[in-house]
mmCIF file of C-alpha atoms and ligand atoms in Angstrom:
data_model
loop_
_atom_site.group_PDB
_atom_site.id
_atom_site.type_symbol
_atom_site.label_atom_id
_atom_site.label_comp_id
_atom_site.label_asym_id
_atom_site.label_seq_id
_atom_site.Cartn_x
_atom_site.Cartn_y
_atom_site.Cartn_z
ATOM 1 C CA MET A 1 25.305 -8.480 -51.383
ATOM 2 C CA THR A 2 22.670 -8.834 -48.755
ATOM 3 C CA ILE A 3 21.687 -5.788 -46.756
ATOM 4 C CA ILE A 4 21.777 -6.366 -43.045
ATOM 5 C CA ARG A 5 18.940 -4.689 -41.210
ATOM 6 C CA ARG A 6 20.504 -2.750 -38.346
ATOM 7 C CA PRO A 7 17.803 -1.636 -35.886
ATOM 8 C CA ARG A 8 20.582 -0.321 -33.655
ATOM 9 C CA ARG A 9 20.958 2.729 -35.954
ATOM 10 C CA ASN A 10 17.702 4.050 -34.537
ATOM 11 C CA ARG A 11 19.151 3.735 -31.057
ATOM 12 C CA ALA A 12 22.485 5.400 -31.857
ATOM 13 C CA SER A 13 22.054 8.577 -29.807
ATOM 14 C CA GLY A 14 19.729 10.121 -27.280
ATOM 15 C CA VAL A 15 18.362 12.485 -29.911
ATOM 16 C CA ILE A 16 17.545 9.695 -32.346
ATOM 17 C CA ARG A 17 16.063 7.539 -29.609
ATOM 18 C CA ASP A 18 13.798 10.429 -28.611
ATOM 19 C CA LEU A 19 12.760 10.980 -32.249
ATOM 20 C CA VAL A 20 11.625 7.402 -32.720
ATOM 21 C CA GLN A 21 10.121 6.911 -29.268
ATOM 22 C CA GLU A 22 6.631 5.455 -29.715
ATOM 23 C CA THR A 23 5.085 6.142 -26.314
ATOM 24 C CA ARG A 24 5.503 9.187 -24.116
ATOM 25 C CA LEU A 25 4.177 9.884 -20.664
ATOM 26 C CA SER A 26 2.681 13.231 -19.853
ATOM 27 C CA VAL A 27 1.414 14.685 -16.614
ATOM 28 C CA HIS A 28 -1.967 14.882 -18.368
ATOM 29 C CA ASP A 29 -2.157 11.080 -18.257
ATOM 30 C CA PHE A 30 -2.308 10.909 -14.484
ATOM 31 C CA ILE A 31 -5.020 10.815 -11.852
ATOM 32 C CA LEU A 32 -3.708 10.863 -8.276
ATOM 33 C CA PRO A 33 -5.670 8.886 -5.656
ATOM 34 C CA LEU A 34 -5.876 10.768 -2.336
ATOM 35 C CA PHE A 35 -6.960 9.602 1.124
ATOM 36 C CA VAL A 36 -8.877 12.002 3.352
ATOM 37 C CA MET A 37 -9.391 11.536 7.095
ATOM 38 C CA GLU A 38 -11.085 13.383 9.931
ATOM 39 C CA GLY A 39 -9.330 15.989 12.087
ATOM 40 C CA GLN A 40 -7.434 19.227 11.687
ATOM 41 C CA ASN A 41 -3.860 19.682 10.634
ATOM 42 C CA VAL A 42 -3.089 15.967 10.771
ATOM 43 C CA ARG A 43 -1.657 13.501 8.336
ATOM 44 C CA THR A 44 -0.577 9.915 8.835
ATOM 45 C CA GLU A 45 1.614 7.949 6.496
ATOM 46 C CA VAL A 46 0.224 4.642 5.220
ATOM 47 C CA ALA A 47 2.738 2.159 6.645
ATOM 48 C CA SER A 48 2.724 -0.047 3.552
ATOM 49 C CA MET A 49 2.855 2.927 1.142
ATOM 50 C CA PRO A 50 5.866 5.090 2.001
ATOM 51 C CA GLY A 51 5.315 8.678 0.832
ATOM 52 C CA ILE A 52 1.496 8.327 0.731
ATOM 53 C CA TYR A 53 -0.565 9.969 3.485
ATOM 54 C CA ARG A 54 -4.089 10.191 4.791
ATOM 55 C CA HIS A 55 -4.706 13.942 5.082
ATOM 56 C CA SER A 56 -7.209 15.881 7.135
ATOM 57 C CA LEU A 57 -9.236 18.145 4.859
ATOM 58 C CA ASP A 58 -7.178 21.311 5.464
ATOM 59 C CA LEU A 59 -3.934 19.518 4.607
ATOM 60 C CA LEU A 60 -5.582 17.751 1.672
ATOM 61 C CA LEU A 61 -6.205 21.150 0.116
ATOM 62 C CA ASP A 62 -2.527 22.067 0.595
ATOM 63 C CA GLU A 63 -1.522 18.771 -0.991
ATOM 64 C CA ILE A 64 -3.748 19.431 -4.016
ATOM 65 C CA ALA A 65 -2.291 22.934 -4.361
ATOM 66 C CA GLU A 66 1.175 21.372 -4.518
ATOM 67 C CA CYS A 67 0.022 18.851 -7.128
ATOM 68 C CA VAL A 68 -1.607 21.542 -9.256
ATOM 69 C CA ASP A 69 1.747 23.356 -9.305
ATOM 70 C CA LEU A 70 3.261 20.154 -10.681
ATOM 71 C CA GLY A 71 0.605 20.051 -13.412
ATOM 72 C CA ILE A 72 -1.599 17.305 -11.926
ATOM 73 C CA ARG A 73 -5.237 18.257 -12.444
ATOM 74 C CA ALA A 74 -7.227 15.109 -11.704
ATOM 75 C CA PHE A 75 -7.736 13.457 -8.321
ATOM 76 C CA ASP A 76 -9.609 10.414 -7.055
ATOM 77 C CA LEU A 77 -10.726 10.835 -3.432
ATOM 78 C CA PHE A 78 -11.159 8.032 -0.876
ATOM 79 C CA PRO A 79 -12.368 8.455 2.734
ATOM 80 C CA ASN A 80 -10.808 6.886 5.811
ATOM 81 C CA LEU A 81 -13.605 6.652 8.355
ATOM 82 C CA PRO A 82 -13.404 5.634 12.002
ATOM 83 C CA GLU A 83 -15.085 2.296 12.735
ATOM 84 C CA THR A 84 -17.804 4.132 14.716
ATOM 85 C CA LYS A 85 -19.071 5.802 11.526
ATOM 86 C CA LYS A 86 -19.461 2.531 9.652
ATOM 87 C CA ASP A 87 -22.613 0.452 9.466
ATOM 88 C CA ARG A 88 -24.195 -2.287 7.418
ATOM 89 C CA TYR A 89 -25.874 0.114 4.984
ATOM 90 C CA ALA A 90 -22.984 2.564 4.464
ATOM 91 C CA THR A 91 -25.314 5.269 5.783
ATOM 92 C CA GLU A 92 -22.479 7.738 6.266
ATOM 93 C CA SER A 93 -21.853 7.809 2.509
ATOM 94 C CA THR A 94 -24.833 10.109 1.940
ATOM 95 C CA ASN A 95 -24.426 12.312 5.020
ATOM 96 C CA PRO A 96 -24.040 15.810 3.517
ATOM 97 C CA ASN A 97 -21.979 16.865 6.536
ATOM 98 C CA GLY A 98 -19.896 13.708 6.533
ATOM 99 C CA LEU A 99 -16.184 13.700 5.778
ATOM 100 C CA TYR A 100 -16.354 12.652 2.142
ATOM 101 C CA LEU A 101 -19.049 14.933 0.769
ATOM 102 C CA LYS A 102 -17.551 17.836 2.713
ATOM 103 C CA ALA A 103 -14.176 17.086 1.144
ATOM 104 C CA ILE A 104 -15.584 17.032 -2.409
ATOM 105 C CA ARG A 105 -17.281 20.398 -1.839
ATOM 106 C CA ALA A 106 -14.143 21.941 -0.330
ATOM 107 C CA VAL A 107 -11.881 20.744 -3.148
ATOM 108 C CA LYS A 108 -14.221 21.989 -5.897
ATOM 109 C CA ASP A 109 -14.705 25.237 -4.026
ATOM 110 C CA ARG A 110 -11.015 25.985 -3.772
ATOM 111 C CA PHE A 111 -9.992 24.417 -7.125
ATOM 112 C CA PRO A 112 -12.970 24.691 -9.486
ATOM 113 C CA ASP A 113 -10.840 23.652 -12.462
ATOM 114 C CA VAL A 114 -9.522 20.371 -11.149
ATOM 115 C CA CYS A 115 -11.312 17.159 -12.021
ATOM 116 C CA VAL A 116 -12.616 15.369 -8.938
ATOM 117 C CA MET A 117 -13.285 11.688 -9.385
ATOM 118 C CA THR A 118 -15.114 9.874 -6.608
ATOM 119 C CA ASP A 119 -15.366 6.300 -5.430
ATOM 120 C CA VAL A 120 -18.811 4.731 -5.582
ATOM 121 C CA ALA A 121 -18.704 1.612 -3.405
ATOM 122 C CA MET A 122 -19.797 0.680 0.087
ATOM 123 C CA ASP A 123 -16.532 -0.637 1.524
ATOM 124 C CA PRO A 124 -15.085 2.542 3.112
ATOM 125 C CA TYR A 125 -18.396 3.006 5.013
ATOM 126 C CA SER A 126 -19.363 -0.621 5.538
ATOM 127 C CA SER A 127 -19.024 -2.319 8.927
ATOM 128 C CA ASP A 128 -18.678 -5.551 6.943
ATOM 129 C CA GLY A 129 -15.818 -4.211 4.812
ATOM 130 C CA HIS A 130 -17.545 -5.312 1.615
ATOM 131 C CA ASP A 131 -18.475 -3.349 -1.507
ATOM 132 C CA GLY A 132 -22.074 -4.513 -1.311
ATOM 133 C CA LEU A 133 -24.805 -5.096 1.231
ATOM 134 C CA VAL A 134 -24.190 -8.283 3.205
ATOM 135 C CA GLU A 135 -26.781 -10.803 4.308
ATOM 136 C CA ASN A 136 -25.924 -13.325 7.046
ATOM 137 C CA ALA A 137 -22.523 -11.731 7.694
ATOM 138 C CA GLY A 138 -19.999 -14.130 9.154
ATOM 139 C CA SER A 139 -21.967 -17.319 8.586
ATOM 140 C CA SER A 140 -21.234 -19.737 5.797
ATOM 141 C CA ALA A 141 -24.453 -18.515 4.150
ATOM 142 C CA GLY A 142 -23.009 -14.956 4.004
ATOM 143 C CA GLN A 143 -23.920 -13.289 0.710
ATOM 144 C CA ILE A 144 -23.395 -9.990 -1.063
ATOM 145 C CA LEU A 145 -26.791 -8.791 -2.286
ATOM 146 C CA ASN A 146 -26.618 -7.302 -5.748
ATOM 147 C CA ASP A 147 -29.844 -5.368 -6.392
ATOM 148 C CA PRO A 148 -30.348 -3.873 -2.916
ATOM 149 C CA THR A 149 -26.764 -2.598 -3.203
ATOM 150 C CA LEU A 150 -27.639 -0.730 -6.399
ATOM 151 C CA GLU A 151 -30.102 1.474 -4.538
ATOM 152 C CA ILE A 152 -27.406 2.454 -2.056
ATOM 153 C CA LEU A 153 -24.897 3.127 -4.841
ATOM 154 C CA GLY A 154 -27.428 5.243 -6.727
ATOM 155 C CA ARG A 155 -28.030 7.438 -3.682
ATOM 156 C CA MET A 156 -24.297 7.672 -3.034
ATOM 157 C CA ALA A 157 -23.578 8.762 -6.606
ATOM 158 C CA VAL A 158 -26.282 11.438 -6.591
ATOM 159 C CA ALA A 159 -24.963 12.793 -3.261
ATOM 160 C CA GLN A 160 -21.435 12.945 -4.689
ATOM 161 C CA ALA A 161 -22.621 14.669 -7.860
ATOM 162 C CA GLN A 162 -24.544 17.154 -5.745
ATOM 163 C CA ALA A 163 -21.342 17.878 -3.818
ATOM 164 C CA GLY A 164 -19.688 18.788 -7.121
ATOM 165 C CA ALA A 165 -17.864 15.651 -8.287
ATOM 166 C CA ASP A 166 -17.013 15.493 -12.001
ATOM 167 C CA ILE A 167 -16.561 11.762 -12.576
ATOM 168 C CA MET A 168 -18.020 8.804 -10.686
ATOM 169 C CA GLY A 169 -15.861 5.722 -10.223
ATOM 170 C CA PRO A 170 -18.072 2.730 -9.388
ATOM 171 C CA SER A 171 -15.476 0.329 -7.956
ATOM 172 C CA ASP A 172 -17.875 -2.233 -6.529
ATOM 173 C CA MET A 173 -18.428 -4.687 -9.438
ATOM 174 C CA MET A 174 -22.149 -5.229 -8.776
ATOM 175 C CA ASP A 175 -24.054 -6.228 -11.917
ATOM 176 C CA GLY A 176 -26.058 -3.436 -13.523
ATOM 177 C CA ARG A 177 -24.611 -0.654 -11.413
ATOM 178 C CA VAL A 178 -23.437 1.536 -14.274
ATOM 179 C CA GLY A 179 -26.926 1.710 -15.791
ATOM 180 C CA TYR A 180 -28.522 2.186 -12.392
ATOM 181 C CA ILE A 181 -26.157 5.023 -11.471
ATOM 182 C CA ARG A 182 -26.507 6.642 -14.926
ATOM 183 C CA THR A 183 -30.297 6.695 -14.583
ATOM 184 C CA ALA A 184 -30.135 7.998 -11.014
ATOM 185 C CA LEU A 185 -27.770 10.796 -12.054
ATOM 186 C CA ASP A 186 -29.845 11.742 -15.081
ATOM 187 C CA GLU A 187 -33.091 11.771 -13.123
ATOM 188 C CA ALA A 188 -31.494 14.045 -10.546
ATOM 189 C CA GLY A 189 -30.352 16.397 -13.315
ATOM 190 C CA TYR A 190 -26.659 15.453 -13.323
ATOM 191 C CA THR A 191 -26.504 14.583 -16.995
ATOM 192 C CA ASN A 192 -23.020 16.062 -17.315
ATOM 193 C CA VAL A 193 -21.415 13.975 -14.596
ATOM 194 C CA GLY A 194 -19.363 11.180 -16.148
ATOM 195 C CA ILE A 195 -18.892 7.542 -15.199
ATOM 196 C CA MET A 196 -15.541 5.791 -15.286
ATOM 197 C CA SER A 197 -16.530 2.222 -14.595
ATOM 198 C CA TYR A 198 -14.193 -0.253 -13.004
ATOM 199 C CA ALA A 199 -15.084 -2.658 -15.798
ATOM 200 C CA ALA A 200 -12.431 -5.301 -15.307
ATOM 201 C CA LYS A 201 -11.594 -5.278 -11.636
ATOM 202 C CA TYR A 202 -9.883 -8.436 -10.502
ATOM 203 C CA ALA A 203 -9.953 -10.084 -7.057
ATOM 204 C CA SER A 204 -6.320 -9.201 -6.461
ATOM 205 C CA ALA A 205 -3.729 -9.518 -3.698
ATOM 206 C CA PHE A 206 -2.325 -6.175 -4.850
ATOM 207 C CA TYR A 207 -5.026 -4.156 -3.027
ATOM 208 C CA GLY A 208 -3.587 -4.993 0.423
ATOM 209 C CA PRO A 209 -1.939 -1.624 1.184
ATOM 210 C CA PHE A 210 -5.068 0.293 0.074
ATOM 211 C CA ARG A 211 -7.158 -1.657 2.579
ATOM 212 C CA ASP A 212 -4.587 -0.671 5.238
ATOM 213 C CA ALA A 213 -4.964 2.964 4.177
ATOM 214 C CA LEU A 214 -8.744 2.897 4.660
ATOM 215 C CA ASP A 215 -8.996 0.155 7.310
ATOM 216 C CA SER A 216 -11.450 -1.381 4.865
ATOM 217 C CA ALA A 217 -10.434 -5.047 4.651
ATOM 218 C CA PRO A 218 -13.454 -7.404 4.496
ATOM 219 C CA LYS A 219 -14.436 -8.590 7.982
ATOM 220 C CA PHE A 220 -15.154 -12.066 6.616
ATOM 221 C CA GLY A 221 -14.648 -13.926 3.390
ATOM 222 C CA ASP A 222 -13.201 -12.347 0.286
ATOM 223 C CA LYS A 223 -14.428 -10.407 -2.750
ATOM 224 C CA LYS A 224 -14.377 -13.259 -5.241
ATOM 225 C CA THR A 225 -18.148 -13.355 -5.816
ATOM 226 C CA TYR A 226 -18.036 -9.870 -7.330
ATOM 227 C CA GLN A 227 -14.458 -9.084 -8.408
ATOM 228 C CA MET A 228 -13.127 -11.057 -11.378
ATOM 229 C CA ASN A 229 -11.035 -14.203 -11.390
ATOM 230 C CA PRO A 230 -7.425 -13.293 -12.348
ATOM 231 C CA ALA A 231 -7.402 -16.303 -14.679
ATOM 232 C CA ASN A 232 -10.013 -14.815 -17.027
ATOM 233 C CA SER A 233 -9.661 -12.434 -19.947
ATOM 234 C CA ARG A 234 -12.687 -13.122 -22.196
ATOM 235 C CA GLU A 235 -14.878 -12.288 -19.226
ATOM 236 C CA ALA A 236 -13.347 -8.786 -19.242
ATOM 237 C CA LEU A 237 -14.924 -8.256 -22.664
ATOM 238 C CA ILE A 238 -18.339 -9.200 -21.307
ATOM 239 C CA GLU A 239 -17.965 -6.715 -18.451
ATOM 240 C CA ALA A 240 -16.702 -4.007 -20.828
ATOM 241 C CA GLU A 241 -19.570 -4.495 -23.277
ATOM 242 C CA LEU A 242 -22.165 -4.330 -20.511
ATOM 243 C CA ASP A 243 -20.662 -1.190 -18.983
ATOM 244 C CA ILE A 244 -20.573 0.584 -22.355
ATOM 245 C CA GLN A 245 -24.184 -0.416 -23.071
ATOM 246 C CA GLU A 246 -25.163 0.873 -19.637
ATOM 247 C CA GLY A 247 -23.587 4.254 -20.318
ATOM 248 C CA ALA A 248 -19.979 4.216 -19.060
ATOM 249 C CA ASP A 249 -17.915 7.084 -20.509
ATOM 250 C CA MET A 250 -14.580 5.430 -19.754
ATOM 251 C CA LEU A 251 -13.540 1.942 -18.686
ATOM 252 C CA MET A 252 -10.961 0.912 -16.149
ATOM 253 C CA VAL A 253 -8.737 -2.119 -15.797
ATOM 254 C CA LYS A 254 -7.438 -2.860 -12.325
ATOM 255 C CA PRO A 255 -4.742 -3.724 -11.278
ATOM 256 C CA ALA A 256 -2.488 -2.590 -14.115
ATOM 257 C CA LEU A 257 0.832 -4.393 -14.262
ATOM 258 C CA ALA A 258 -0.268 -8.006 -13.986
ATOM 259 C CA TYR A 259 -3.112 -7.177 -16.405
ATOM 260 C CA LEU A 260 -1.398 -5.405 -19.315
ATOM 261 C CA ASP A 261 -2.968 -7.946 -21.677
ATOM 262 C CA ILE A 262 -6.428 -6.933 -20.439
ATOM 263 C CA ILE A 263 -5.633 -3.251 -21.028
ATOM 264 C CA LYS A 264 -4.650 -4.101 -24.585
ATOM 265 C CA LEU A 265 -7.689 -6.328 -25.071
ATOM 266 C CA LEU A 266 -10.096 -3.562 -24.079
ATOM 267 C CA ARG A 267 -8.130 -0.975 -26.052
ATOM 268 C CA ASP A 268 -8.360 -3.120 -29.198
ATOM 269 C CA ASN A 269 -12.034 -4.017 -28.764
ATOM 270 C CA THR A 270 -13.669 -0.779 -27.636
ATOM 271 C CA ASN A 271 -13.540 2.871 -28.624
ATOM 272 C CA VAL A 272 -13.931 4.457 -25.188
ATOM 273 C CA PRO A 273 -10.946 5.789 -23.232
ATOM 274 C CA ILE A 274 -9.247 3.089 -21.164
ATOM 275 C CA THR A 275 -7.901 3.820 -17.705
ATOM 276 C CA ALA A 276 -5.530 1.581 -15.791
ATOM 277 C CA TYR A 277 -5.294 1.630 -12.001
ATOM 278 C CA ASN A 278 -1.665 1.190 -10.957
ATOM 279 C CA VAL A 279 -2.734 -0.071 -7.534
ATOM 280 C CA SER A 280 -1.375 0.213 -4.022
ATOM 281 C CA GLY A 281 0.475 -3.122 -4.041
ATOM 282 C CA GLU A 282 2.244 -2.219 -7.274
ATOM 283 C CA TYR A 283 3.372 1.015 -5.640
ATOM 284 C CA ALA A 284 4.414 -0.753 -2.432
ATOM 285 C CA MET A 285 6.554 -3.333 -4.235
ATOM 286 C CA ILE A 286 8.652 -0.736 -6.030
ATOM 287 C CA LYS A 287 9.005 1.419 -2.916
ATOM 288 C CA ALA A 288 10.042 -1.546 -0.781
ATOM 289 C CA ALA A 289 12.649 -2.733 -3.259
ATOM 290 C CA ALA A 290 13.997 0.790 -3.789
ATOM 291 C CA ARG A 291 14.288 1.325 -0.030
ATOM 292 C CA ASN A 292 16.373 -1.804 0.211
ATOM 293 C CA GLY A 293 18.585 -0.618 -2.624
ATOM 294 C CA TRP A 294 17.431 -3.592 -4.705
ATOM 295 C CA LEU A 295 16.373 -1.546 -7.688
ATOM 296 C CA ASP A 296 16.399 2.028 -8.907
ATOM 297 C CA GLY A 297 12.980 3.299 -7.744
ATOM 298 C CA ASP A 298 12.664 6.164 -10.232
ATOM 299 C CA ARG A 299 13.557 4.020 -13.212
ATOM 300 C CA ALA A 300 11.277 1.177 -12.134
ATOM 301 C CA MET A 301 8.442 3.683 -11.637
ATOM 302 C CA MET A 302 8.846 5.293 -15.067
ATOM 303 C CA GLU A 303 9.236 1.940 -16.805
ATOM 304 C CA SER A 304 6.036 0.638 -15.162
ATOM 305 C CA LEU A 305 4.030 3.724 -16.100
ATOM 306 C CA LEU A 306 5.363 3.690 -19.645
ATOM 307 C CA SER A 307 4.458 0.000 -20.013
ATOM 308 C CA ILE A 308 0.910 0.687 -18.857
ATOM 309 C CA LYS A 309 0.577 3.417 -21.475
ATOM 310 C CA ARG A 310 2.227 1.303 -24.182
ATOM 311 C CA ALA A 311 -0.268 -1.480 -23.460
ATOM 312 C CA GLY A 312 -3.034 0.962 -24.407
ATOM 313 C CA ALA A 313 -4.076 2.929 -21.349
ATOM 314 C CA ASP A 314 -5.097 6.521 -22.073
ATOM 315 C CA VAL A 315 -5.330 7.414 -18.393
ATOM 316 C CA ILE A 316 -3.331 6.104 -15.425
ATOM 317 C CA LEU A 317 -4.492 6.246 -11.840
ATOM 318 C CA THR A 318 -1.270 6.113 -9.865
ATOM 319 C CA TYR A 319 0.139 6.910 -6.434
ATOM 320 C CA PHE A 320 3.336 7.798 -8.307
ATOM 321 C CA ALA A 321 1.660 10.777 -10.034
ATOM 322 C CA LYS A 322 3.542 13.417 -8.036
ATOM 323 C CA GLU A 323 6.958 11.845 -8.421
ATOM 324 C CA ALA A 324 6.387 11.011 -12.080
ATOM 325 C CA ALA A 325 5.066 14.529 -12.804
ATOM 326 C CA ALA A 326 8.339 15.954 -11.558
ATOM 327 C CA LEU A 327 10.225 13.706 -13.984
ATOM 328 C CA VAL A 328 8.059 14.095 -17.107
ATOM 329 C CA GLY A 329 7.656 17.853 -16.623
ATOM 330 C CA SER A 330 4.317 19.604 -16.698
ATOM 331 C CA VAL A 331 4.533 21.121 -20.177
ATOM 332 C CA GLN A 332 4.169 18.691 -23.058
HETATM 333 C C1 PBG B 401 -12.829 -0.923 -3.191
HETATM 334 C C2 PBG B 401 -11.566 -0.413 -3.785
HETATM 335 C C3 PBG B 401 -10.325 -1.055 -3.689
HETATM 336 C C4 PBG B 401 -9.398 -0.257 -4.353
HETATM 337 C C5 PBG B 401 -10.079 0.854 -4.839
HETATM 338 N N1 PBG B 401 -11.431 0.739 -4.491
HETATM 339 C C6 PBG B 401 -9.900 -2.271 -2.981
HETATM 340 C C7 PBG B 401 -10.760 -3.432 -2.906
HETATM 341 O O1 PBG B 401 -11.461 -3.783 -3.851
HETATM 342 O O2 PBG B 401 -10.747 -4.034 -1.849
HETATM 343 C C8 PBG B 401 -7.946 -0.621 -4.481
HETATM 344 C C9 PBG B 401 -6.998 0.431 -4.896
HETATM 345 C C10 PBG B 401 -5.568 0.107 -4.642
HETATM 346 O O3 PBG B 401 -5.185 -1.011 -4.229
HETATM 347 O O4 PBG B 401 -4.758 1.003 -4.874
HETATM 348 N N2 PBG B 401 -14.003 -0.399 -3.622
#
């Protein structure tokens, strides 16, 4: 008689399901993005990201203390600057007494063991709201200049390393920036500072809430001449290869959920750790639906994070880190 394969046996009880579970989330997988703003004892909620705040530096330190208690040990900092501090050259990004560099120093001072990742890109400091230097802003001849931007990024990275950052996150998508930043760091003596390159960063609608958080939306045009076309996957391999050759220690795919195939592609074709950025819009969608009672927010969150890991991500940047940490537990 023929034997019927019965895969349901391996799903028969919670214990058996746990035994055969192929992918497990751990708090060690997460990096939490955090927004820092000027002021004292203030925090403002990002309207499109319920539960996510811009913190003044004193409250940011309290927030990190809370996260550390939950087992979260890696953070990616982003600055929210007033318009008056922004200019064409992102000058404020290298001001040692500016908000961002002060924040990096304060976090590493108070929590020497946490991993501080930084953002290397012009947009939070740029009066044009672009990741690169703009020529002829606003006119139809408006252009993002690649090589002059590299010099600014190099200075920014060295200033961040000097402030104590552990990992640089170039999120700008200029050509050659990983190699340029690596050389700048090495020449300044920061050979131990790592680079997690945003290798495959797509020109995505899912960044909307993040741009609200930083007031960093482009003042004209869009980011399609530097961020990738969502229709392309082979191109992600070109970007990944270049970034590895130029010295990236880890690669990132961004966004995560609409790009699970890209996560898997890079996982299968490279040997460096792959990070996925579960971006602001992905967070906002689940929160909005959960608030309306349209889906179970916790379950949708855990299923999304698990899918990102199953696709091949070793590391997940996610605004859900705190909530997910509470559910996965800190000891694994
Ligand atoms: C820009 C940057 C963006 C994000 C991180 N760095 C947005 C953009 O490219 O406009 C998006 C993160 C998110 O949506 O959560 N350097």
